[in-house]
Short mmCIF file of C-alpha atoms (C1' of nucleotides) in Angstrom, two decimals:
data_model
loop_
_atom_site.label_atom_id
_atom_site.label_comp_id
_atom_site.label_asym_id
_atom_site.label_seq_id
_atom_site.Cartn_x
_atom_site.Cartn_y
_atom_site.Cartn_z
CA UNK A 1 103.50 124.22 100.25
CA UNK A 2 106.77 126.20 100.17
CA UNK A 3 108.64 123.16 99.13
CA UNK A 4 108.69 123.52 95.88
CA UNK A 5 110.50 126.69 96.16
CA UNK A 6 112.57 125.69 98.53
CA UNK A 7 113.18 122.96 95.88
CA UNK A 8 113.79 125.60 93.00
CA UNK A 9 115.52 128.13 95.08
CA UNK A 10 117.94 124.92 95.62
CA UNK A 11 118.11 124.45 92.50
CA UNK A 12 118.73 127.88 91.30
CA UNK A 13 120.32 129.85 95.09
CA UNK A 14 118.26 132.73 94.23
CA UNK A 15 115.27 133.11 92.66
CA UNK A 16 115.70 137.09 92.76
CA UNK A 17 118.78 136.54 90.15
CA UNK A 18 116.65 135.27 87.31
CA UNK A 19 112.94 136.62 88.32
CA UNK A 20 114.17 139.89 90.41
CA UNK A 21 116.57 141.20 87.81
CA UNK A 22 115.00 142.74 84.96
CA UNK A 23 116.10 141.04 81.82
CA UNK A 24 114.80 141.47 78.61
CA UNK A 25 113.01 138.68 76.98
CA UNK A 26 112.43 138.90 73.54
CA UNK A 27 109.85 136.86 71.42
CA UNK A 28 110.61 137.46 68.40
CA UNK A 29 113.36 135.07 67.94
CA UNK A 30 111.67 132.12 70.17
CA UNK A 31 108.62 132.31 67.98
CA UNK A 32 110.69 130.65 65.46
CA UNK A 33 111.03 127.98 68.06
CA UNK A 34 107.09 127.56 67.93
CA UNK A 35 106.85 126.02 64.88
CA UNK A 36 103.55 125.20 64.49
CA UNK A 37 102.16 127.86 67.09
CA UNK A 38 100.92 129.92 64.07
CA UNK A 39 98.09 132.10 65.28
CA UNK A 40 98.65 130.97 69.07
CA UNK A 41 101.76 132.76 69.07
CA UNK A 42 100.09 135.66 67.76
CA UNK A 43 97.19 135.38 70.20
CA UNK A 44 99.05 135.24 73.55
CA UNK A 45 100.94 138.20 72.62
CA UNK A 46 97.82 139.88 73.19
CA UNK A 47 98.24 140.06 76.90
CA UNK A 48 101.15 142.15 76.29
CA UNK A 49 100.96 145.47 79.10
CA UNK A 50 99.42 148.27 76.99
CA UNK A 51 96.85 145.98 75.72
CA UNK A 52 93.31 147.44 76.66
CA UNK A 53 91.15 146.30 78.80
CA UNK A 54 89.33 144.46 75.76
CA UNK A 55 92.02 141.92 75.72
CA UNK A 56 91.21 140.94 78.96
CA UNK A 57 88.39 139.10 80.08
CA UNK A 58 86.09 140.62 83.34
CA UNK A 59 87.59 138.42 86.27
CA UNK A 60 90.05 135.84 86.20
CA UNK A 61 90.47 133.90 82.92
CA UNK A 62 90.49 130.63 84.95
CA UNK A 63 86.59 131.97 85.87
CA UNK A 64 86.20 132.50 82.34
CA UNK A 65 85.64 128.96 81.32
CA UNK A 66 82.78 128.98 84.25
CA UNK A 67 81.19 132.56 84.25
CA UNK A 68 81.88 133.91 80.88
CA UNK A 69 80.59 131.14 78.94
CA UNK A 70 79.93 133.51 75.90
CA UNK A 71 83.52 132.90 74.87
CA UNK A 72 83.48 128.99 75.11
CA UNK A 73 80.45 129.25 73.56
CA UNK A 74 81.82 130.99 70.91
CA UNK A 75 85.16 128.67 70.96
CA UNK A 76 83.18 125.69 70.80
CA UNK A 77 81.31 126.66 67.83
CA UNK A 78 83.74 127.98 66.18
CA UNK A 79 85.12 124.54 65.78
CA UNK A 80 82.98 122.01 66.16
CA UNK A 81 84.94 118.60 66.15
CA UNK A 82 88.26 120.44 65.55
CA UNK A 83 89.64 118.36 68.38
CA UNK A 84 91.85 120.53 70.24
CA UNK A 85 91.43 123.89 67.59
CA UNK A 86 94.70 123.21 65.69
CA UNK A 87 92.27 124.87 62.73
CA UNK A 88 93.85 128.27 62.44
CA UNK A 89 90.56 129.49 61.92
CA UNK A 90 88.93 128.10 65.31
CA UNK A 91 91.74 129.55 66.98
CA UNK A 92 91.58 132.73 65.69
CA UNK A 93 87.93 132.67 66.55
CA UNK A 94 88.69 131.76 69.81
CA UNK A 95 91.24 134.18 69.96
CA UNK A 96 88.95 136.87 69.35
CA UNK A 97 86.38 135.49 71.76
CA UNK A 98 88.83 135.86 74.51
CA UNK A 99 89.83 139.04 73.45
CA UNK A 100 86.34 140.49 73.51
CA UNK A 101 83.36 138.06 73.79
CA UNK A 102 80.70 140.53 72.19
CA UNK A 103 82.90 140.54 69.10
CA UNK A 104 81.17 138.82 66.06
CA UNK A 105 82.84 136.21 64.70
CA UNK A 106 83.36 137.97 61.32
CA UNK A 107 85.94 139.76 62.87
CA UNK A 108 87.89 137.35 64.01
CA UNK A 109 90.30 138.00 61.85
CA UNK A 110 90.92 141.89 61.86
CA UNK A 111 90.54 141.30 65.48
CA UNK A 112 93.45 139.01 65.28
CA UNK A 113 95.45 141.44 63.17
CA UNK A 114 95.03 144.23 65.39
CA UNK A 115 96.42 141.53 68.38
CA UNK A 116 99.63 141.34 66.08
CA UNK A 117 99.91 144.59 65.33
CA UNK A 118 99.88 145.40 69.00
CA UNK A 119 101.98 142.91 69.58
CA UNK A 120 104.71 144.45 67.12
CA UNK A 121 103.90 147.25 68.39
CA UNK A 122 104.76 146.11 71.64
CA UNK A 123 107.60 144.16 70.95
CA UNK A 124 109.42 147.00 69.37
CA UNK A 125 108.57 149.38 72.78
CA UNK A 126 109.47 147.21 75.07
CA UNK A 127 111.04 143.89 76.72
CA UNK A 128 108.85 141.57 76.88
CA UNK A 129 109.36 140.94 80.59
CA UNK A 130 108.14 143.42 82.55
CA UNK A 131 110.81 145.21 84.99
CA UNK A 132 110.39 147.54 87.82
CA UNK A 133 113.88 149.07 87.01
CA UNK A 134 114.60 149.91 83.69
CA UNK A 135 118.39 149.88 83.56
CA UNK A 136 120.21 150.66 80.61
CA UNK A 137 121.71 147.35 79.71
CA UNK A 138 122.54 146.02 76.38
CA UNK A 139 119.39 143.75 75.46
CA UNK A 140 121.33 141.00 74.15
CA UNK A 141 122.77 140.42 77.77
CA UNK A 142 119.42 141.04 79.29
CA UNK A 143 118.24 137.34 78.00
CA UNK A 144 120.67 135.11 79.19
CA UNK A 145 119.63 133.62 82.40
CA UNK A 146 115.84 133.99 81.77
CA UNK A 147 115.31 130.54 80.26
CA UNK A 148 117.19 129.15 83.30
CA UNK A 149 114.84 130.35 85.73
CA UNK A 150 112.82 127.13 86.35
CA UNK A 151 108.93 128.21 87.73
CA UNK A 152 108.43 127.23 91.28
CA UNK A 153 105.57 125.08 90.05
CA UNK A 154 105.53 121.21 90.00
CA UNK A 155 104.60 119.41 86.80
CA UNK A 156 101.60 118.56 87.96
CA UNK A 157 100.61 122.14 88.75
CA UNK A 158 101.17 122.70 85.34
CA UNK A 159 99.46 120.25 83.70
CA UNK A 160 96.80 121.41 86.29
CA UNK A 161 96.76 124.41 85.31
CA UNK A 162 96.68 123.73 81.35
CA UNK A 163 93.96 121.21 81.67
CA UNK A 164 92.12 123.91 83.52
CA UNK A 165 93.09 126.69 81.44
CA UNK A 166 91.51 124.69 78.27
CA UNK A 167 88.31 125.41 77.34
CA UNK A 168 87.55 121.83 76.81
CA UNK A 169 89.02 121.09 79.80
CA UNK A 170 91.11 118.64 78.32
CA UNK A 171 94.19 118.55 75.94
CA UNK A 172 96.09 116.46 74.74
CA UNK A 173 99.49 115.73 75.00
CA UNK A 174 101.56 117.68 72.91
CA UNK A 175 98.43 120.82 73.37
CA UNK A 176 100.34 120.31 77.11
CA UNK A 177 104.00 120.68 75.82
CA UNK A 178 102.49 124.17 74.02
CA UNK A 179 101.14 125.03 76.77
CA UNK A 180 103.67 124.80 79.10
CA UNK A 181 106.63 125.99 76.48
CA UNK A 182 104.39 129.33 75.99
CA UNK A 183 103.94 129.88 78.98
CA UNK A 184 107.50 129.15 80.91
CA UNK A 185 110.38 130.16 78.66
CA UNK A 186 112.30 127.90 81.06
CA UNK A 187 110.60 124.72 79.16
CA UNK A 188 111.84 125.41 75.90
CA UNK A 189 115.15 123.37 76.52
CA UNK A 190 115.69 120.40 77.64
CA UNK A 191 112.48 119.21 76.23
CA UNK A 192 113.56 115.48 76.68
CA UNK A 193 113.54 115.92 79.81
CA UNK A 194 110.45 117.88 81.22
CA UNK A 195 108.75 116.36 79.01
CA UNK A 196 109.39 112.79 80.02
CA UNK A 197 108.65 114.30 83.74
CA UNK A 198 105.08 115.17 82.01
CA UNK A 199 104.11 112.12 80.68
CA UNK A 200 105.26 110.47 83.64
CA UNK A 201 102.90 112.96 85.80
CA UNK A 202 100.17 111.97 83.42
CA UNK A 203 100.33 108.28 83.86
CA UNK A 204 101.32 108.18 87.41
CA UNK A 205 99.06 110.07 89.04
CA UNK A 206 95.16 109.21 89.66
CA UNK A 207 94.39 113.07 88.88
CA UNK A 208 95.23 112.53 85.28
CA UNK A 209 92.44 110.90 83.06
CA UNK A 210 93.07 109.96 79.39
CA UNK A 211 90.14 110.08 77.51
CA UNK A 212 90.29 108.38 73.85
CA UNK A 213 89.72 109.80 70.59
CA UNK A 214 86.74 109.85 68.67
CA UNK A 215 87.12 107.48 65.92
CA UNK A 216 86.07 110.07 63.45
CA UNK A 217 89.42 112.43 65.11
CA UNK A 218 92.43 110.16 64.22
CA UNK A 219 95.15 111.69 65.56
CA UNK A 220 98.40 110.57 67.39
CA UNK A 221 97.89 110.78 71.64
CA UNK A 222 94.92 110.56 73.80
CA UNK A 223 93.01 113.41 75.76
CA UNK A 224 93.99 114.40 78.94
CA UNK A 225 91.94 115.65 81.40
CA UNK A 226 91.58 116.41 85.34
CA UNK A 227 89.97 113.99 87.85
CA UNK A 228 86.82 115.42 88.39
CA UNK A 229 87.11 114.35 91.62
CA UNK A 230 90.81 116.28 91.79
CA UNK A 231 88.93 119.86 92.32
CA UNK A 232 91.15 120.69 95.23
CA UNK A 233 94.61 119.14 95.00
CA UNK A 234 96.04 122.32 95.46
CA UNK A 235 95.90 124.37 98.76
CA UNK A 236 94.16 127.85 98.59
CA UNK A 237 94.66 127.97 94.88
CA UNK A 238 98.60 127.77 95.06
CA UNK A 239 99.84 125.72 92.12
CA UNK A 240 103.24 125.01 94.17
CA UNK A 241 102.88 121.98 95.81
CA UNK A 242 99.39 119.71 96.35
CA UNK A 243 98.42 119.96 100.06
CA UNK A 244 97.80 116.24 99.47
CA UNK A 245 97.90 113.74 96.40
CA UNK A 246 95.36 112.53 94.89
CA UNK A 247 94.16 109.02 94.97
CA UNK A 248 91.53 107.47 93.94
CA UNK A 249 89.92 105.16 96.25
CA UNK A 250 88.76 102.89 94.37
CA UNK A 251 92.16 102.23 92.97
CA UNK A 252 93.53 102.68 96.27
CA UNK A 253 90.92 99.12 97.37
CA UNK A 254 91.90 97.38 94.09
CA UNK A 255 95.47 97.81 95.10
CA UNK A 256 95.24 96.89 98.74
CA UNK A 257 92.08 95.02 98.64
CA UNK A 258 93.33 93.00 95.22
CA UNK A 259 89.91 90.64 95.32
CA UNK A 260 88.89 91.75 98.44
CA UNK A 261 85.42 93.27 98.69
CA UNK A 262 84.32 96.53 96.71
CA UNK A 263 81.51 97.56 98.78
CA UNK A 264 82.58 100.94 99.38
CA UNK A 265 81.28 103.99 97.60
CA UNK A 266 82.30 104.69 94.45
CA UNK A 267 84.01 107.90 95.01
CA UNK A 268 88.00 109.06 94.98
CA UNK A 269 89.23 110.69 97.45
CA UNK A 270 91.12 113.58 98.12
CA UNK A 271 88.11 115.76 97.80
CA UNK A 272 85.05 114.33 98.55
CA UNK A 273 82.11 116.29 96.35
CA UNK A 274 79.48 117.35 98.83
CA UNK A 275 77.10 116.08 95.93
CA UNK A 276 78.36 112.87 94.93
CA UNK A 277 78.95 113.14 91.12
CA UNK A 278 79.25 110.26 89.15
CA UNK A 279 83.13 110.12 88.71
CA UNK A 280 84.52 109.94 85.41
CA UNK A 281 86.53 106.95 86.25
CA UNK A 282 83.55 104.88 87.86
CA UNK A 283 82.15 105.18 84.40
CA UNK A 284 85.28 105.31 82.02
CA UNK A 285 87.92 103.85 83.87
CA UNK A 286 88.25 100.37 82.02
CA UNK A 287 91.73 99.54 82.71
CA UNK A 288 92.99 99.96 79.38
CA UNK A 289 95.95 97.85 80.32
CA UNK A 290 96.27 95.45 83.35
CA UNK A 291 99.15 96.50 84.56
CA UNK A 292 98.09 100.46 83.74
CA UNK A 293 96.74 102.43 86.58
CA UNK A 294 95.34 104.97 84.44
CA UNK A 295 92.32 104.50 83.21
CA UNK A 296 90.47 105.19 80.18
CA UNK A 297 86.55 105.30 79.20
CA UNK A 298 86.11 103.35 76.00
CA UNK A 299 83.74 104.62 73.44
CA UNK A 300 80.86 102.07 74.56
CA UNK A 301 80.73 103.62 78.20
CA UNK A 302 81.35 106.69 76.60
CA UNK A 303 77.47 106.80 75.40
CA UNK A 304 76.56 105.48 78.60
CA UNK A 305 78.10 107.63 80.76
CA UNK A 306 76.62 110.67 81.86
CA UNK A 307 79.05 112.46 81.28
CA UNK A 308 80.10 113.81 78.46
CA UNK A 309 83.12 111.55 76.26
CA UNK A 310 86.12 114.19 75.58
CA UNK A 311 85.80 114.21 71.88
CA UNK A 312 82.40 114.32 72.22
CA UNK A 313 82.81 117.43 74.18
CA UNK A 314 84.88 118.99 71.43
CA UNK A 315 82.14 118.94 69.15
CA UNK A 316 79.44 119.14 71.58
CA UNK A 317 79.95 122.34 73.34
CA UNK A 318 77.20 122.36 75.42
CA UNK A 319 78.07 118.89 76.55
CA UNK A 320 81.52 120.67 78.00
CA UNK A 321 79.75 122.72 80.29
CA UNK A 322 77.70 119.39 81.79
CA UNK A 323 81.52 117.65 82.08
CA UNK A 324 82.48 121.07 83.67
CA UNK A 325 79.75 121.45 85.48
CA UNK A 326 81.48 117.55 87.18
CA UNK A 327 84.99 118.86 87.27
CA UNK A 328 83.97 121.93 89.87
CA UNK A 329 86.91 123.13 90.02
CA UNK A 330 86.13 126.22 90.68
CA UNK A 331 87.18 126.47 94.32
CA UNK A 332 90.03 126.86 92.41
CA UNK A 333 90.19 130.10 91.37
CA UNK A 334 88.18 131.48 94.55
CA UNK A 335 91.55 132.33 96.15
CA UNK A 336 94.39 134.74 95.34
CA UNK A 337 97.56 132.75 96.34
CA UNK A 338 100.42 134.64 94.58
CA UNK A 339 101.51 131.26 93.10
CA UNK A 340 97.74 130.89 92.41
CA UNK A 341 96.50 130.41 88.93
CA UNK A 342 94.38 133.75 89.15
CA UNK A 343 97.60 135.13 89.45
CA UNK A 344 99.57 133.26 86.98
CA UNK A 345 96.95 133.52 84.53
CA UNK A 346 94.86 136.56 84.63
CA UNK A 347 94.46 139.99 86.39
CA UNK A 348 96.46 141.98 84.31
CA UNK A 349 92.94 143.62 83.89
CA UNK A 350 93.08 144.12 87.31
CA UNK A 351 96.05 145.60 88.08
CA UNK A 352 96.79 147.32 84.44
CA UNK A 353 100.39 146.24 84.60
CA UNK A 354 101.21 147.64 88.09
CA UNK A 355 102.67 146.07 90.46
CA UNK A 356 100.13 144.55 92.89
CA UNK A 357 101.52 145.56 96.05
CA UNK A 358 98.81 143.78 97.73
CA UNK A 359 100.03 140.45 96.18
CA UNK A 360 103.88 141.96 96.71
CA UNK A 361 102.82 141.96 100.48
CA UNK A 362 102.03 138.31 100.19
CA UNK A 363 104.71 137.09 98.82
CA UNK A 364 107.08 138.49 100.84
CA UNK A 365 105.13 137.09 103.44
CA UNK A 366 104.87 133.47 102.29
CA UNK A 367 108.78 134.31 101.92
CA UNK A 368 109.06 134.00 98.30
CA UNK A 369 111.92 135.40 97.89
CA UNK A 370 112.54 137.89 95.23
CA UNK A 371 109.69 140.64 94.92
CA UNK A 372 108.00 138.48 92.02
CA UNK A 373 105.79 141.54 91.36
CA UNK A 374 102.22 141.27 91.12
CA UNK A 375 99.98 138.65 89.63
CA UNK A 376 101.67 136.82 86.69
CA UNK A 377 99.57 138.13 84.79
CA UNK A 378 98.84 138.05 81.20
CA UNK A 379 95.47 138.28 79.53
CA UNK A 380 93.23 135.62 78.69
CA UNK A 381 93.97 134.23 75.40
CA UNK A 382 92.93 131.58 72.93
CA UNK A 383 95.15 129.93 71.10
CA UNK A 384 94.79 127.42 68.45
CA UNK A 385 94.65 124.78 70.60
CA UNK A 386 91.57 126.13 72.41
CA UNK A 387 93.16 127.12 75.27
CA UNK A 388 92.51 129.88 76.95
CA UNK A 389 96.13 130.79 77.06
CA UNK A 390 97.03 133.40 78.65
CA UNK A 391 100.96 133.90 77.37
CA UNK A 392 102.69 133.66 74.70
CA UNK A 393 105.26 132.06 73.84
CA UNK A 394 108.29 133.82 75.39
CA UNK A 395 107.94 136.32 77.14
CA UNK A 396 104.66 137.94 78.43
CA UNK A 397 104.03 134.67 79.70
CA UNK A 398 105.07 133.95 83.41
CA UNK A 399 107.68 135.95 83.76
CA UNK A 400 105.73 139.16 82.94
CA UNK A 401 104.05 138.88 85.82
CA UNK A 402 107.27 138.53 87.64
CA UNK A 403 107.87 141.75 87.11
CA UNK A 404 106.21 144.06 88.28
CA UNK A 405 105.81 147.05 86.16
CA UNK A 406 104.84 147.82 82.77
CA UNK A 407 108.07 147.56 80.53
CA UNK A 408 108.75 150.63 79.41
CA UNK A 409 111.24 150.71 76.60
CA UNK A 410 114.66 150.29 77.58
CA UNK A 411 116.61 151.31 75.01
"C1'" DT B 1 110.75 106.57 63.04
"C1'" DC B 2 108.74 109.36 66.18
"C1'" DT B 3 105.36 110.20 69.55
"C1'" DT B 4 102.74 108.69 73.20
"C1'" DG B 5 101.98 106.13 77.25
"C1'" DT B 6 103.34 103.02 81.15
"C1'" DT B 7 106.24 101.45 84.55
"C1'" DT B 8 110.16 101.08 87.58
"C1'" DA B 9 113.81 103.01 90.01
"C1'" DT B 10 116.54 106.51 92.18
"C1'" DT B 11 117.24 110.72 94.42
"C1'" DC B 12 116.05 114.79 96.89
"C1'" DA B 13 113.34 117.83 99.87
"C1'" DC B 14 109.97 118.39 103.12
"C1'" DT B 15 106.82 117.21 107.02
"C1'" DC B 16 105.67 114.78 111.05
"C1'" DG C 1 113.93 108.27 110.54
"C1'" DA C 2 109.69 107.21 108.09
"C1'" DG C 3 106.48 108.71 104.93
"C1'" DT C 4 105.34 111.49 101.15
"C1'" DG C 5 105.58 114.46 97.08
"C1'" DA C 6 108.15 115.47 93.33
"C1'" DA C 7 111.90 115.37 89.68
"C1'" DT C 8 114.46 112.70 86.74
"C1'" DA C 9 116.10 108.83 84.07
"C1'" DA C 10 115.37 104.91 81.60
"C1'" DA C 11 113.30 100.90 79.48
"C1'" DC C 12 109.66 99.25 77.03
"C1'" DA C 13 105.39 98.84 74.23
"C1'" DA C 14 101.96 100.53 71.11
"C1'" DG C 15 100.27 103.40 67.60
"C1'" DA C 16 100.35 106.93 63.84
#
DNA sequence: TCTTGTTTATTCACTC
DNA sequence: GAGTGAATAAACAAGA
């Protein structure tokens, strides 16, 4: 479970350099780099420390899909077959829904102009990145190595960690690249790269479903969604490393078997549901190419299938809490890892910008290295895209939460 | 043309 | 050392 930061601390000696040494992080210039993030961009600067406890969500955001279903609700309606919310209008509703669920829709939009105007607010008082030591540095240095420090998390915890984040519970492709770019600073370069490593992860791995569009959503790029079988690739809620890959047994036969019998149950492995559920890919899995080994559900066992078909599910809100009701993945978010997605995602509620030393205690006992301070956290946010983003682009995202305290204004 | 998706291959780190 | 997970590169095809 430590490799992966054993991997990254290879990578970069020492973690402590880029997440341990308050730098400033500004997001006003990498917005620019969001083209296309519109609202989003506004939205995830919500979580920004000083924010009230209205921009957070009760609990963990990654609960929020499962107990506060006001604000899916609310995001579903909002935008009924607007695929992934790239309205600006659904996400601004769903913006406001995750910034306070009892908030009519009407005011989405002041609600969304208050966000920015915290936000500027913010922006002008502090870094972005929160620090435990303010030191009187010239800002401009204070940037530099940030968007070098890689997260300790694997691709596939991220895409994890997206897919769960979304409201939908699916996203597609480039929705994934947003995702990942607001949240880790680090992802903003190289894009050629990481990104090839995502689409790889995507069609490599058995946890990784791709679930067509609607024919009435044309659009470039499939859904992608989790395995609903996948619930509990990752140990304890830690997003560093799976305790064990996923595989799919029934790919697993057709690969070993190769015409031998398929007698055995239908189910993939990894995590066997207590109540066997029918799996997405029994039902959708039609290899969509031969040689593929992911899978997709064509429209026709779309309507049969019990579950819910993704586009379906964009448009059919209530039909997102059956699918989600299959993924239970909520053991997820039952644990408190420090790499966990509670932390990465959420509790800024919890711990009103402070350093958890609870979660400090942790780390330093998993032997993480640098003193990433309290939860990553950053509020619950929607974003265009439907997500339940929790960052922003730059800066409050991950690295907020690697630092520990509130950022008071360094200048 | 660009994006998306698949596949193969290589390399590295970690565990057993 | 073998097996495994993961990162990365690259080639290729298909679709918008």
């Amino acid at each position: 479970m430590l490799s992966a930061v054993k991997m990254e601390g290879h990578e970069h000696s020492d973690w402590s350099a880029y997440y341990g040494e308050p730098e400033c992080y500004t997001s006003v210039g990498n917005m620019t780099q969001h083209t296309g993030l519109g609202m989003n961009s506004m939205s995830t600067y919500m979580s920004m420390p000083g924010m009230t406890s209205t921009s957070n969500m009760s609990g963990s955001p990654m609960n929020m899909s499962y107990v506060n279903t006001g604000v899916n609700h609310s995001m579903a309606a909002m935008s009924p077959g607007s695929g992934a919310m790239h309205s600006m209008g659904a996400g601004m509703a769903g913006m406001s829904a995750a910034l306070n669920p009892n908030m009519s829709p009407i005011n989405t939009q002041s609600s969304s102009m208050n966000a920015l105007t915290s936000y500027s607010n913010m922006s002008v008082m502090s870094p972005m990145y929160g620090q435990s030591n303010i030191r009187s540095r010239d800002p401009k240095t204070y940037r530099r190595s940030y968007t070098h420090a890689k997260p300790p998390y694997s691709y596939i915890s991220l895409i994890t960690m997206a897919l769960q984040q979304s409201t939908t519970k699916m996203l597609t492709l480039n929705e994934l690249y947003q995702w990942i770019q607001d949240l880790f600073p680090f992802y903003r370069q190289n894009q050629q790269r990481w990104q090839n490593s995502i689409r790889h992860s995507l069609s490599f791995n058995d946890c990784f479903l791709k679930v067509p569009r609607s024919p009435d959503k044309p659009g470039k790029g499939s859904f992608w969604t989790l395995h609903p079988d996948s619930g509990n690739m990752f140990e304890n809620g830690c997003y560093l490393r799976r305790q064990k890959r996923f595989r799919c047994e029934k790919d697993l036969r057709k690969k070993t078997s190769e015409g031998g019998s398929n007698s055995s149950p239908e189910s993939c492995n990894g995590n066997e549901s207590p109540h066997p559920t029918p799996s997405v890919k029994d039902v959708k899995r039609p290899v969509s190419n031969p040689k593929s080994r992911q899978q997709v559900m064509s429209p026709a066992e779309h309507a049969l299938s019990p579950i819910p078909q993704t586009h379906h599910l964009l448009s059919q809100h209530h039909s997102v809490l059956v699918h989600e009701a299959h993924l239970k993945p909520e053991h997820h978010y039952s644990f408190n890892h420090p790499f966990s997605i509670n932390n990465l995602m959420s509790s800024e509620q919890q711990h009103h910008h402070k350093m958890d030393l609870k979660t400090y205690e942790q780390m330093m006992q998993y032997g993480y290295g640098s003193p990433m301070t309290g939860p990553l956290s950053m509020g619950s946010m929607s974003t265009k895209t439907g997500l339940e983003v929790a960052s922003t682009p730059t800066d409050t995202s991950y690295y907020q939460g690697v630092y520990s305290r509130p950022i008071m204004n360094s200048s």
